[in-house]
């Protein structure tokens, strides 16, 4: 059986890897993603999908200020912000991230947003179905730098 590496533990049981938050047979993470989604069920689904594909994922579903603080302190490789139900919060959060040096260059993916939101703050946009492919482009770009 292949060895499974989790965040801080080595596990040889694929079932335990799910408990520890990593996918079986991924020996290396693709990067760190931070999801800001207002629909908790959708957030958990996307977190699971991205985790199954090698991403370390943190999420926030309730508070854009808490998301801002956590993004600033964790410095993820990519930030995904859903604006379907709350475009004002998207603009506020993305604008705040762009306004400080520590997060200015951090890629922001706007999920389910209007054309206006796309043009102002987002480096890319996606639907929830295409999010894995979209953030994987940023992972590949980081490897090429």
Short mmCIF file of C-alpha atoms in Angstrom, two decimals:
data_model
loop_
_atom_site.label_atom_id
_atom_site.label_comp_id
_atom_site.label_asym_id
_atom_site.label_seq_id
_atom_site.Cartn_x
_atom_site.Cartn_y
_atom_site.Cartn_z
CA UNK A 1 0.00 0.00 0.00
CA UNK A 2 1.26 3.50 -0.80
CA UNK A 3 2.18 5.74 2.08
CA UNK A 4 -0.16 8.64 2.65
CA UNK A 5 1.17 11.90 3.95
CA UNK A 6 -1.19 14.11 5.91
CA UNK A 7 -0.65 17.57 7.30
CA UNK A 8 1.47 16.49 10.26
CA UNK A 9 1.16 12.73 10.25
CA UNK A 10 2.13 9.77 8.07
CA UNK A 11 -0.77 7.40 7.56
CA UNK A 12 -0.93 4.15 5.62
CA UNK A 13 -4.70 3.72 5.81
CA UNK A 14 -6.74 5.55 3.12
CA UNK A 15 -9.74 5.85 5.44
CA UNK A 16 -7.68 7.60 8.11
CA UNK A 17 -6.38 10.03 5.51
CA UNK A 18 -9.92 11.35 5.04
CA UNK A 19 -10.26 11.80 8.81
CA UNK A 20 -7.03 13.80 8.89
CA UNK A 21 -8.17 15.96 5.99
CA UNK A 22 -6.00 14.68 3.16
CA UNK A 23 -6.66 12.45 0.24
CA UNK A 24 -5.28 8.98 -0.21
CA UNK A 25 -2.25 8.66 -2.50
CA UNK A 26 -1.40 12.37 -2.69
CA UNK A 27 2.20 12.67 -1.64
CA UNK A 28 2.45 16.41 -2.13
CA UNK A 29 0.01 19.26 -1.75
CA UNK A 30 -0.76 21.43 -4.73
CA UNK A 31 -1.05 24.51 -2.59
CA UNK A 32 -3.14 26.33 -0.02
CA UNK A 33 -6.54 27.69 -0.95
CA UNK A 34 -8.84 29.86 1.12
CA UNK A 35 -12.56 29.71 0.25
CA UNK A 36 -15.00 32.44 1.24
CA UNK A 37 -18.47 31.12 0.49
CA UNK A 38 -21.74 32.12 2.12
CA UNK A 39 -23.46 28.78 1.50
CA UNK A 40 -22.02 26.38 4.10
CA UNK A 41 -23.17 23.24 2.30
CA UNK A 42 -21.55 24.36 -0.97
CA UNK A 43 -18.41 25.41 0.93
CA UNK A 44 -18.02 21.94 2.48
CA UNK A 45 -18.61 20.29 -0.91
CA UNK A 46 -15.93 22.41 -2.59
CA UNK A 47 -13.56 21.96 0.33
CA UNK A 48 -13.91 18.19 -0.06
CA UNK A 49 -13.43 18.31 -3.83
CA UNK A 50 -10.30 20.45 -3.60
CA UNK A 51 -8.89 18.39 -0.72
CA UNK A 52 -9.43 15.20 -2.71
CA UNK A 53 -7.32 16.78 -5.44
CA UNK A 54 -4.37 17.66 -3.24
CA UNK A 55 -5.20 21.16 -1.99
CA UNK A 56 -5.04 22.27 1.64
CA UNK A 57 -8.25 24.23 2.08
CA UNK A 58 -9.42 26.65 4.74
CA UNK A 59 -12.83 28.23 4.57
CA UNK A 60 -15.04 30.93 5.98
CA UNK A 61 -18.80 30.92 5.53
CA UNK A 62 -20.11 33.62 7.85
CA UNK A 63 -17.91 36.67 8.35
CA UNK A 64 -15.92 38.60 5.74
CA UNK A 65 -13.86 40.41 8.41
CA UNK A 66 -12.80 37.06 9.90
CA UNK A 67 -12.00 35.85 6.37
CA UNK A 68 -9.83 38.94 5.80
CA UNK A 69 -7.93 38.38 9.06
CA UNK A 70 -7.37 34.69 8.34
CA UNK A 71 -6.28 35.31 4.75
CA UNK A 72 -3.83 37.96 5.92
CA UNK A 73 -2.32 35.66 8.54
CA UNK A 74 -2.25 32.40 6.54
CA UNK A 75 -1.13 33.82 3.16
CA UNK A 76 -2.79 31.16 0.95
CA UNK A 77 -1.68 30.56 -2.64
CA UNK A 78 -5.12 31.46 -3.96
CA UNK A 79 -8.32 32.98 -2.55
CA UNK A 80 -11.76 32.04 -3.89
CA UNK A 81 -14.62 34.37 -3.03
CA UNK A 82 -18.23 33.58 -3.93
CA UNK A 83 -20.33 36.60 -4.75
CA UNK A 84 -23.54 34.94 -5.91
CA UNK A 85 -25.59 36.01 -2.89
CA UNK A 86 -23.39 38.77 -1.50
CA UNK A 87 -21.60 40.85 -4.12
CA UNK A 88 -21.14 43.76 -1.71
CA UNK A 89 -19.11 41.54 0.63
CA UNK A 90 -17.08 40.27 -2.34
CA UNK A 91 -16.16 43.83 -3.36
CA UNK A 92 -15.38 44.81 0.23
CA UNK A 93 -13.17 41.79 0.93
CA UNK A 94 -11.39 41.74 -2.43
CA UNK A 95 -10.83 45.51 -2.21
CA UNK A 96 -9.36 45.18 1.27
CA UNK A 97 -7.03 42.38 0.13
CA UNK A 98 -5.83 44.52 -2.79
CA UNK A 99 -5.25 47.54 -0.55
CA UNK A 100 -2.43 46.12 1.58
CA UNK A 101 1.02 45.09 0.44
CA UNK A 102 0.97 41.66 2.14
CA UNK A 103 -1.98 40.42 0.06
CA UNK A 104 -1.93 42.68 -3.01
CA UNK A 105 -0.38 40.07 -5.33
CA UNK A 106 -2.42 37.16 -3.97
CA UNK A 107 -4.57 35.64 -6.75
CA UNK A 108 -8.30 36.17 -6.22
CA UNK A 109 -10.83 34.01 -8.03
CA UNK A 110 -14.34 35.41 -8.20
CA UNK A 111 -16.90 32.64 -8.17
CA UNK A 112 -20.40 33.17 -9.59
CA UNK A 113 -20.03 36.93 -9.95
CA UNK A 114 -21.14 39.76 -12.19
CA UNK A 115 -18.99 41.21 -14.95
CA UNK A 116 -18.38 44.32 -12.83
CA UNK A 117 -16.90 42.32 -9.95
CA UNK A 118 -14.74 40.36 -12.38
CA UNK A 119 -13.17 43.45 -13.85
CA UNK A 120 -12.38 45.28 -10.61
CA UNK A 121 -10.65 42.83 -8.31
CA UNK A 122 -10.53 39.28 -9.65
CA UNK A 123 -7.58 37.64 -11.38
CA UNK A 124 -9.92 34.95 -12.68
CA UNK A 125 -13.53 33.95 -12.45
CA UNK A 126 -15.23 30.60 -12.31
CA UNK A 127 -18.38 28.72 -11.57
CA UNK A 128 -18.35 26.28 -8.67
CA UNK A 129 -18.15 23.41 -11.18
CA UNK A 130 -14.97 24.79 -12.77
CA UNK A 131 -13.16 25.94 -9.64
CA UNK A 132 -10.63 23.08 -9.51
CA UNK A 133 -9.44 23.76 -13.05
CA UNK A 134 -9.32 27.52 -12.41
CA UNK A 135 -7.23 27.39 -9.24
CA UNK A 136 -4.98 24.71 -10.73
CA UNK A 137 -3.82 27.31 -13.27
CA UNK A 138 -2.49 29.41 -10.39
CA UNK A 139 -0.71 26.38 -8.94
CA UNK A 140 0.96 25.73 -12.30
CA UNK A 141 1.92 29.41 -12.63
CA UNK A 142 3.56 29.36 -9.19
CA UNK A 143 5.60 26.29 -10.18
CA UNK A 144 6.81 28.03 -13.34
CA UNK A 145 8.07 31.12 -11.50
#
